[in-house]
Amino acid sequence: MTQKKNILTGDRPTGNLHLGHYVGSLENRVKLQNDYNQFVIIADIQALTDNADNPTKVRNNILEVALDYLAVGINPEVSTIFIQSLVPEIAELTMYYLNLVTVNRLKRNPTVKSEIDQKSFGESIPAGFLTYPVNQVADITAFKASLIPVGEDQLPMIEQTLEVVRKFNRIYQPVLIEPEALISQFPRLPGTDGKSKMSKSLGNAIALADSPDSIEEKVMGMFTDPNHIRVEDPGKVEGNPVFDYLDIFDPEKDKVKELKEDYRRGGLGDVKVKRRLNRVLQNFLKPIRERREEYAKDPGEVMNILKKGSEKARIEASKTVTEVRKAMQIDYF
Ligand code: ATP
Ligand code: MG
C-alpha cells in the first residue's frame, strides 16, 4: 500500500468564511480528506501581519472559522485542524527561510503587491506583512505537503514556495518537498460588488453563516450590468456576478442558459434574476447554517478539536524541523 500524501490548506481567522472559500477550496478539502493526510491551518500569526492592532478580531474568528469547517463537512476525525501559533516550529522555519529570499523578490510578489495597495499601508508596510509568503512556505513545508488546494490569488505563494524549497534543497540537503497547487473549477469567485474577488476584508462577501435575511439583502443589492437600466434593455451576462453565482450554484443549468438568453435579448429584469439567485443560495446555505448552529452550541468541544489537532500538527512539524536543522548544520547536540 502506498503511503497517503499530505495536504496543507487553510485560512486566515479574519472573518467568517464565504461562498468564495467554499468553491475555491473548502469543497476540494472535503472531497480529498479521505485520500490524503490533510492538515488545515487556521493562520492566526499570518492574520496578525495586517491586524496587529486588532487581536480581538483574530481571536474571535478562530472559533468562527472552525465552525465553518465543521459545517461544510471537514471531518476532524480524518483532517487535522490546527492553530498556526500553537505550532511554533512554523515560526522557527520562517526565520531560516527568510535568508533564502530577497526583499526585492517579496516586493514583486503580485498578490502581496495588490494587497498592499488595497490596504493602503502607504510607507508603513509591516515587515511581517511583506514576509508573510515566507511564513506560508513554512506552513507548507513543515507538513511535507505535496498538494495545496487554494484559490487563484494564492498561486504566487506556491511559486514563492517552490523557489525557497529548491534553494534550500540545493544549498543544504534535499529534505523539503516541492508542492503543487490544486486550483478548483471556480478559482476566483467575484464579490457581490462585482469586484474580481469575494473577500472577507472587502465587505463584498456572502458568508456561509449569514442569516436568511442577510443573504436576501445582499443578493438583492448585488452589482449587475450598470447599463441594464430598464427591463427591456439588453443586458450583459459577462462580468455580472449574479449570473456567475447562478452558473455555479443553480442546479438547473438549462434554466440558467435560458435566463441568460432572455437577459441578453432584453426583457428580463434584475429583480427577477436576483429573486431566483436568492432561492438558490438559501437552499444551498440552509443545511450548512443548520450544521453550524449545532456545533456552535458547544464551543468548548470545538476548541478541544483545535487543541488536539494542534498537538498532532506539532508532532509532525517537529519532525521536519529536526531534519531541517540537521541539513543546516545547526543540530549541535
Ligand atoms: P482576507 O481578505 O482576510 O485575506 P480572504 O477572503 O482572502 O480573506 P483567505 O483566508 O485569505 O480569505 O483565503 C483562504 C483561502 O480561500 C485561499 O486559498 C484563497 O485563495 C481562497 N479564497 C478566498 N477568496 C476566494 C474567492 N473569492 N474565490 C476563490 N477562492 C478564494
Ligand atoms: Mg486573503
XYZ file of N, CA and C in Angstrom, residues 64-277:
642
model
N -14.953 30.971 14.854
C -15.849 31.147 13.699
C -15.384 30.310 12.505
N -14.086 30.378 12.227
C -13.555 29.623 11.087
C -13.672 28.120 11.347
N -13.392 27.719 12.581
C -13.512 26.290 12.908
C -14.957 25.823 12.699
N -15.917 26.647 13.107
C -17.328 26.280 12.914
C -17.662 26.152 11.430
N -17.098 27.067 10.632
C -17.334 26.978 9.188
C -16.799 25.658 8.627
N -15.626 25.273 9.074
C -15.043 23.999 8.599
C -15.966 22.822 8.908
N -16.385 22.782 10.176
C -17.210 21.645 10.597
C -18.539 21.663 9.842
N -19.072 22.865 9.634
C -20.373 22.993 8.968
C -20.347 22.485 7.531
N -19.227 22.686 6.824
C -19.194 22.236 5.421
C -18.783 20.769 5.307
N -18.359 20.177 6.411
C -18.063 18.743 6.360
C -16.592 18.376 6.439
N -15.739 19.306 6.854
C -14.363 18.899 7.147
C -14.437 18.090 8.442
N -13.981 16.867 8.366
C -14.173 15.926 9.467
C -12.915 15.871 10.336
N -13.023 16.327 11.584
C -11.812 16.377 12.427
C -11.259 14.998 12.781
N -12.031 13.961 12.496
C -11.515 12.605 12.722
C -10.523 12.223 11.635
N -10.644 12.835 10.466
C -9.712 12.482 9.386
C -8.795 13.636 8.988
N -9.258 14.872 9.129
C -8.410 16.034 8.834
C -7.864 16.575 10.151
N -6.645 17.095 10.112
C -6.065 17.689 11.322
C -6.247 19.205 11.249
N -7.169 19.725 12.038
C -7.408 21.174 12.045
C -6.591 21.761 13.194
N -5.782 22.783 12.889
C -4.911 23.305 13.951
C -4.722 24.814 13.865
N -4.227 25.379 14.971
C -3.974 26.825 15.061
C -2.480 27.072 14.839
N -2.192 27.974 13.909
C -0.798 28.201 13.495
C 0.123 28.519 14.679
N -0.295 29.418 15.560
C 0.609 29.862 16.634
C 0.892 28.762 17.645
N 0.082 27.704 17.643
C 0.341 26.603 18.572
C 1.378 25.632 18.015
N 1.875 25.940 16.816
C 2.946 25.135 16.229
C 4.140 26.073 16.008
N 4.892 26.375 17.072
C 5.970 27.366 16.952
C 7.080 26.933 15.990
N 7.107 25.654 15.650
C 8.090 25.188 14.664
C 7.922 25.939 13.337
N 6.704 26.369 13.045
C 6.459 27.119 11.800
C 7.194 28.462 11.859
N 7.133 29.101 13.026
C 7.831 30.383 13.187
C 9.336 30.174 13.062
N 9.801 29.062 13.593
C 11.242 28.769 13.517
C 11.669 28.584 12.053
N 10.911 27.798 11.320
C 11.240 27.588 9.902
C 11.207 28.908 9.138
N 10.246 29.758 9.482
C 10.141 31.058 8.806
C 11.460 31.822 8.939
N 12.026 31.827 10.127
C 13.296 32.531 10.343
C 14.393 31.973 9.435
N 14.453 30.674 9.315
C 15.502 30.074 8.471
C 15.290 30.436 6.994
N 14.038 30.380 6.563
C 13.750 30.608 5.135
C 13.906 32.077 4.737
N 13.758 32.971 5.689
C 13.873 34.397 5.354
C 15.228 34.716 4.720
N 16.227 33.890 5.026
C 17.559 34.108 4.436
C 17.624 33.657 2.983
N 16.587 32.973 2.527
C 16.628 32.416 1.169
C 15.801 33.224 0.177
N 15.264 34.355 0.623
C 14.525 35.240 -0.302
C 15.081 36.657 -0.177
N 14.882 37.424 -1.227
C 15.340 38.810 -1.152
C 14.149 39.732 -0.914
N 14.431 40.890 -0.377
C 13.382 41.885 -0.140
C 12.735 42.266 -1.475
N 13.568 42.380 -2.509
C 13.017 42.737 -3.818
C 12.046 41.698 -4.347
N 12.399 40.444 -4.149
C 11.523 39.368 -4.616
C 10.174 39.432 -3.888
N 10.218 39.706 -2.599
C 8.984 39.808 -1.821
C 8.132 40.978 -2.300
N 8.792 42.084 -2.615
C 8.065 43.264 -3.091
C 7.420 43.027 -4.446
N 7.984 42.087 -5.214
C 7.434 41.799 -6.535
C 6.308 40.773 -6.524
N 6.080 40.131 -5.392
C 5.008 39.119 -5.322
C 3.668 39.790 -5.665
N 3.024 39.363 -6.770
C 1.836 40.091 -7.246
C 0.686 40.146 -6.243
N 0.493 39.090 -5.479
C -0.610 39.100 -4.506
C -0.313 40.090 -3.391
N 0.928 40.051 -2.896
C 1.309 40.965 -1.826
C 1.205 42.408 -2.329
N 1.661 42.601 -3.561
C 1.616 43.942 -4.151
C 0.193 44.491 -4.180
N -0.748 43.680 -4.672
C -2.113 44.211 -4.779
C -2.741 44.345 -3.389
N -2.375 43.478 -2.466
C -2.920 43.614 -1.109
C -2.373 44.872 -0.422
N -1.116 45.187 -0.702
C -0.525 46.403 -0.111
C -1.271 47.639 -0.610
N -1.575 47.653 -1.912
C -2.351 48.777 -2.471
C -3.717 48.870 -1.803
N -4.368 47.712 -1.739
C -5.720 47.637 -1.213
C -5.793 48.109 0.243
N -4.791 47.740 1.017
C -4.834 48.030 2.451
C -4.301 49.415 2.784
N -3.889 50.149 1.775
C -3.317 51.491 1.924
C -2.369 51.641 3.123
N -1.350 50.804 3.151
C -0.309 50.911 4.166
C 0.556 52.157 3.944
N 0.577 52.649 2.694
C 1.474 53.757 2.373
C 2.916 53.336 2.561
N 3.672 54.159 3.280
C 5.085 53.853 3.530
C 5.256 52.916 4.726
N 4.137 52.610 5.390
C 4.250 51.855 6.645
C 3.839 50.391 6.494
N 4.494 49.704 5.582
C 4.183 48.285 5.389
C 4.833 47.494 6.531
N 4.025 46.752 7.309
C 4.658 45.958 8.370
C 5.607 44.922 7.744
N 6.796 44.772 8.334
C 7.762 43.806 7.796
C 7.155 42.410 7.790
N 6.346 42.127 8.806
C 5.694 40.816 8.880
C 4.745 40.595 7.714
N 4.117 41.669 7.257
C 3.190 41.524 6.124
C 3.957 41.239 4.832
N 5.013 41.992 4.636
C 5.813 41.799 3.417
C 6.371 40.374 3.345
N 6.642 39.811 4.510
C 7.287 38.496 4.525
C 6.298 37.351 4.752
N 4.990 37.648 4.768
C 4.069 36.547 5.066
C 4.135 35.395 4.055
N 4.524 35.652 2.788
C 4.664 34.490 1.908
C 5.708 33.479 2.413
N 6.717 33.983 3.107
C 7.736 33.069 3.643
C 7.156 32.252 4.797
N 6.294 32.902 5.549
C 5.572 32.203 6.609
C 4.710 31.075 6.011
N 4.159 31.348 4.837
C 3.366 30.298 4.169
C 4.252 29.165 3.660
N 5.456 29.509 3.243
C 6.395 28.446 2.833
C 6.627 27.523 4.029
N 6.748 28.136 5.207
C 6.956 27.341 6.419
C 5.730 26.473 6.717
N 4.536 27.042 6.566
C 3.311 26.241 6.782
C 3.332 24.989 5.910
N 3.635 25.222 4.646
C 3.543 24.132 3.666
C 4.623 23.082 3.903
N 5.857 23.557 4.073
C 6.965 22.598 4.164
C 6.998 21.891 5.515
N 6.499 22.542 6.560
C 6.500 21.904 7.884
C 5.764 20.572 7.835
N 4.767 20.495 6.954
C 3.943 19.287 6.880
C 4.268 18.437 5.660
N 5.397 18.719 5.028
C 5.817 17.945 3.845
C 4.652 17.799 2.860
N 3.906 18.908 2.706
C 2.710 18.835 1.870
C 3.090 18.830 0.394
N 2.414 17.963 -0.366
C 2.675 17.949 -1.804
C 1.516 18.552 -2.585
N 0.369 18.709 -1.943
C -0.790 19.273 -2.648
C -1.424 20.381 -1.802
N -1.731 21.508 -2.485
C -2.271 22.672 -1.773
C -3.545 23.154 -2.475
N -4.728 22.814 -1.955
C -5.959 23.318 -2.576
C -6.175 24.799 -2.223
N -6.060 25.662 -3.215
C -6.154 27.108 -2.968
C -6.907 27.821 -4.080
N -7.304 29.050 -3.770
C -7.852 29.929 -4.796
C -6.720 30.506 -5.639
N -7.133 31.111 -6.761
C -6.157 31.618 -7.741
C -5.200 32.665 -7.154
N -5.700 33.462 -6.192
C -4.870 34.521 -5.620
C -3.653 33.966 -4.884
N -3.677 32.662 -4.623
C -2.564 32.082 -3.869
C -1.478 31.492 -4.761
N -1.667 31.515 -6.075
C -0.663 30.898 -6.962
C 0.730 31.507 -6.801
N 0.851 32.832 -6.661
C 2.195 33.393 -6.453
C 2.865 32.863 -5.188
N 2.048 32.443 -4.214
C 2.612 31.896 -2.973
C 3.235 30.524 -3.231
N 2.594 29.783 -4.092
C 3.138 28.447 -4.418
C 4.438 28.624 -5.211
N 4.436 29.594 -6.126
C 5.660 29.932 -6.870
C 6.806 30.232 -5.910
N 6.490 31.115 -4.969
C 7.496 31.529 -3.984
C 7.970 30.317 -3.160
N 7.039 29.450 -2.838
C 7.399 28.244 -2.073
C 8.368 27.375 -2.869
N 8.064 27.192 -4.146
C 8.954 26.360 -4.979
C 10.364 26.934 -4.997
N 10.444 28.249 -5.115
C 11.774 28.875 -5.150
C 12.556 28.619 -3.863
N 11.886 28.798 -2.736
C 12.573 28.597 -1.451
C 12.947 27.126 -1.271
N 12.004 26.254 -1.587
C 12.266 24.811 -1.417
C 13.471 24.386 -2.261
N 13.494 24.829 -3.516
C 14.601 24.428 -4.399
C 15.923 24.969 -3.878
N 15.880 26.207 -3.436
C 17.108 26.815 -2.928
C 17.591 26.089 -1.670
N 16.661 25.820 -0.785
C 17.021 25.105 0.452
C 17.642 23.755 0.109
N 16.937 23.007 -0.726
C 17.402 21.650 -1.055
C 18.767 21.673 -1.746
N 19.024 22.724 -2.519
C 20.290 22.838 -3.236
C 21.426 23.207 -2.268
N 21.175 24.209 -1.430
C 22.242 24.690 -0.544
C 22.533 23.699 0.589
N 21.461 23.173 1.182
C 21.643 22.290 2.350
C 21.522 20.827 1.921
N 20.363 20.244 2.191
C 20.131 18.850 1.776
C 18.699 18.736 1.273
N 18.435 17.783 0.405
C 17.071 17.699 -0.166
C 16.053 17.123 0.817
N 15.656 17.929 1.779
C 14.684 17.419 2.754
C 13.270 17.976 2.541
N 13.145 19.054 1.773
C 11.814 19.666 1.615
C 11.130 19.173 0.332
N 9.810 19.155 0.381
C 9.015 18.653 -0.753
C 8.514 19.821 -1.603
N 8.589 19.662 -2.914
C 8.047 20.691 -3.818
C 6.538 20.490 -3.940
N 5.758 21.469 -3.497
C 4.305 21.289 -3.534
C 3.695 21.698 -4.882
N 2.476 21.235 -5.063
C 1.735 21.560 -6.285
C 0.405 22.189 -5.848
N -0.020 23.240 -6.555
C -1.304 23.869 -6.208
C -2.437 23.069 -6.825
N -3.526 22.952 -6.107
C -4.725 22.378 -6.696
C -5.760 23.491 -6.801
N -5.976 23.912 -8.046
C -6.900 25.015 -8.283
C -8.271 24.428 -8.613
N -9.295 24.962 -7.963
C -10.631 24.396 -8.160
C -11.203 24.836 -9.507
N -12.373 24.303 -9.785
C -13.066 24.645 -11.031
C -13.438 26.138 -11.045
N -13.657 26.702 -9.854
C -14.007 28.123 -9.759
C -12.976 28.814 -8.873
N -11.826 29.144 -9.436
C -10.709 29.583 -8.607
C -10.826 31.003 -8.069
N -11.756 31.784 -8.587
C -11.866 33.159 -8.098
C -13.309 33.628 -8.213
N -14.034 33.514 -7.125
C -15.425 33.954 -7.142
C -15.456 35.466 -6.956
N -16.147 36.193 -7.849
C -16.217 37.651 -7.674
C -17.071 38.032 -6.461
N -16.923 39.269 -6.015
C -17.713 39.756 -4.881
C -19.105 40.194 -5.309
N -19.978 40.422 -4.327
C -21.336 40.894 -4.632
C -21.292 42.282 -5.286
N -20.161 42.969 -5.124
C -19.995 44.300 -5.709
C -19.420 44.243 -7.132
N -19.216 43.015 -7.632
C -18.677 42.875 -8.989
C -17.163 42.948 -9.034
N -16.522 43.222 -7.893
C -15.050 43.239 -7.872
C -14.544 41.827 -8.067
N -13.284 41.748 -8.531
C -12.842 40.448 -9.036
C -12.767 39.356 -7.973
N -12.681 39.700 -6.711
C -12.578 38.635 -5.705
C -13.461 38.881 -4.480
N -14.305 37.901 -4.189
C -15.034 37.955 -2.928
C -14.018 37.770 -1.817
N -14.030 38.668 -0.841
C -13.010 38.607 0.199
C -13.581 39.052 1.530
N -13.107 38.405 2.590
C -13.574 38.766 3.927
C -13.327 40.232 4.208
N -12.193 40.730 3.734
C -11.784 42.090 4.098
C -12.385 43.167 3.209
N -13.103 42.812 2.159
C -13.606 43.834 1.244
C -15.098 44.137 1.434
N -15.741 43.446 2.367
C -17.166 43.700 2.620
C -18.044 43.366 1.427
N -17.633 42.394 0.630
C -18.410 42.031 -0.563
C -18.710 40.540 -0.602
N -18.850 39.971 0.613
C -18.953 38.510 0.704
C -20.317 38.073 1.221
N -20.745 36.907 0.765
C -21.888 36.232 1.371
C -21.302 35.094 2.198
N -21.451 35.241 3.530
C -20.813 34.270 4.423
C -21.645 33.003 4.528
N -20.951 31.907 4.794
C -21.642 30.630 4.976
C -22.584 30.708 6.181
N -22.255 31.588 7.133
C -23.057 31.706 8.358
C -24.151 32.760 8.258
N -24.261 33.452 7.140
C -25.245 34.544 7.038
C -26.675 34.048 7.277
N -27.476 34.906 7.893
C -28.882 34.569 8.146
C -29.659 34.665 6.835
N -30.825 34.022 6.756
C -31.633 34.118 5.535
C -31.895 35.581 5.139
N -32.166 36.441 6.103
C -32.439 37.853 5.789
C -31.217 38.534 5.195
N -30.083 38.248 5.786
C -28.862 38.875 5.310
C -28.503 38.387 3.895
N -28.714 37.109 3.629
C -28.452 36.583 2.279
C -29.326 37.335 1.273
N -30.626 37.449 1.636
C -31.564 38.100 0.721
C -31.157 39.557 0.475
N -30.808 40.233 1.538
C -30.434 41.642 1.415
C -29.203 41.799 0.514
N -28.230 40.913 0.709
C -27.013 41.016 -0.099
C -27.283 40.683 -1.561
N -28.105 39.670 -1.793
C -28.393 39.286 -3.183
C -29.166 40.407 -3.885
N -30.168 40.946 -3.194
C -30.990 41.978 -3.836
C -30.193 43.260 -4.084
N -29.100 43.437 -3.327
C -28.272 44.628 -3.518
C -27.069 44.398 -4.427
N -27.023 43.238 -5.069
C -25.828 42.915 -5.862
C -25.626 43.798 -7.082
N -24.366 43.948 -7.426
C -23.960 44.629 -8.651
C -24.433 43.789 -9.844
N -24.941 44.480 -10.882
C -25.262 43.759 -12.126
C -24.655 44.553 -13.275
N -25.250 44.456 -14.450
C -24.784 45.267 -15.570
C -25.292 46.701 -15.369
N -24.382 47.671 -15.169
C -24.837 49.043 -14.880
C -25.606 49.691 -16.041
N -25.473 49.129 -17.248
C -26.202 49.692 -18.384
C -27.576 49.053 -18.599
N -27.881 48.081 -17.773
C -29.176 47.406 -17.877
C -30.125 48.137 -16.944
N -30.707 49.227 -17.471
C -31.480 50.105 -16.606
C -32.963 49.749 -16.609
N -33.526 49.672 -17.808
C -34.941 49.281 -17.883
C -35.035 47.801 -18.230
N -36.142 47.182 -17.833
C -36.313 45.738 -18.055
C -36.072 45.379 -19.518
N -36.544 46.234 -20.430
C -36.455 45.871 -21.863
C -35.058 46.067 -22.454
N -34.152 46.712 -21.700
C -32.788 46.886 -22.222
C -32.074 45.540 -22.327
N -31.269 45.368 -23.393
C -30.424 44.168 -23.428
C -29.362 44.264 -22.324
N -29.081 43.149 -21.669
C -28.129 43.167 -20.554
C -26.907 42.312 -20.826
N -25.859 42.576 -20.059
C -24.629 41.785 -20.205
C -24.527 40.746 -19.091
N -24.173 39.543 -19.530
C -24.064 38.429 -18.600
C -22.621 38.311 -18.096
N -21.681 38.648 -18.982
C -20.268 38.583 -18.619
C -19.955 39.703 -17.611
N -19.195 39.364 -16.606
C -18.851 40.362 -15.587
C -20.019 40.716 -14.688
N -21.084 39.925 -14.804
C -22.276 40.146 -13.989
C -22.307 39.038 -12.931
N -21.971 39.381 -11.680
C -21.790 38.315 -10.685
C -23.056 37.507 -10.411
N -24.221 38.106 -10.653
C -25.472 37.367 -10.422
C -25.470 36.101 -11.291
N -25.038 36.258 -12.536
C -25.001 35.089 -13.421
C -23.826 34.171 -13.084
N -22.728 34.753 -12.631
C -21.613 33.891 -12.197
C -22.075 32.955 -11.085
N -22.799 33.515 -10.120
C -23.244 32.695 -8.991
C -24.270 31.647 -9.453
N -25.172 32.081 -10.370
C -26.156 31.110 -10.864
C -25.451 29.960 -11.570
N -24.440 30.301 -12.384
C -23.681 29.264 -13.090
C -23.143 28.221 -12.120
N -22.685 28.683 -10.980
C -22.048 27.766 -10.042
C -23.065 27.041 -9.165
N -24.034 27.784 -8.628
C -24.864 27.205 -7.568
C -26.242 26.715 -8.022
N -26.718 27.164 -9.181
C -28.054 26.752 -9.612
C -27.979 25.360 -10.230
N -28.693 24.398 -9.634
C -28.620 23.035 -10.190
C -29.295 22.909 -11.567
N -30.211 23.834 -11.894
C -30.909 23.727 -13.192
C -30.157 24.513 -14.265
N -29.178 23.837 -14.864
C -28.298 24.514 -15.833
C -29.045 25.001 -17.082
N -30.034 24.218 -17.516
C -30.785 24.617 -18.721
C -31.556 25.909 -18.467
N -32.108 25.991 -17.264
C -32.883 27.180 -16.902
C -31.963 28.421 -16.890
N -30.735 28.236 -16.384
C -29.787 29.357 -16.334
C -29.443 29.807 -17.751
N -29.270 28.835 -18.623
C -28.957 29.140 -20.024
C -30.076 29.993 -20.640
N -31.288 29.576 -20.368
C -32.464 30.284 -20.871
C -32.524 31.726 -20.309
N -32.283 31.828 -19.014
C -32.310 33.151 -18.377
C -31.264 34.082 -18.986
N -30.100 33.500 -19.269
C -29.024 34.314 -19.853
C -29.445 34.836 -21.229
N -30.066 33.947 -22.007
C -30.520 34.367 -23.346
C -31.541 35.493 -23.237
N -32.495 35.336 -22.315
C -33.527 36.359 -22.126
C -32.906 37.678 -21.681
N -31.933 37.577 -20.809
C -31.301 38.782 -20.257
C -30.555 39.527 -21.353
N -29.830 38.751 -22.162
C -29.050 39.358 -23.256
C -29.973 40.049 -24.262
N -31.089 39.400 -24.536
C -32.020 39.913 -25.536
C -32.731 41.166 -25.034
N -32.922 41.269 -23.726
C -33.729 42.356 -23.148
C -35.095 41.816 -22.788
N -35.652 42.335 -21.705
C -36.981 41.872 -21.290
C -36.951 41.089 -19.990
N -35.756 40.867 -19.461
C -35.669 40.187 -18.173
C -35.052 41.138 -17.152
N -35.798 41.403 -16.099
C -35.342 42.384 -15.102
C -34.382 41.793 -14.078
N -33.532 42.656 -13.517
C -32.575 42.235 -12.492
C -33.277 41.608 -11.284
N -34.404 42.216 -10.894
C -35.071 41.758 -9.673
C -35.479 40.293 -9.795
N -35.966 39.942 -10.985
C -36.420 38.567 -11.180
C -35.236 37.586 -11.078
N -34.132 37.942 -11.695
C -32.960 37.049 -11.663
C -32.417 36.962 -10.232
N -32.430 38.086 -9.561
C -31.913 38.087 -8.186
C -32.804 37.255 -7.268
N -34.122 37.316 -7.508
C -35.020 36.509 -6.666
C -34.701 35.026 -6.842
N -34.410 34.655 -8.087
C -34.066 33.253 -8.319
C -32.768 32.903 -7.586
N -31.764 33.777 -7.742
C -30.477 33.521 -7.085
C -30.668 33.422 -5.567
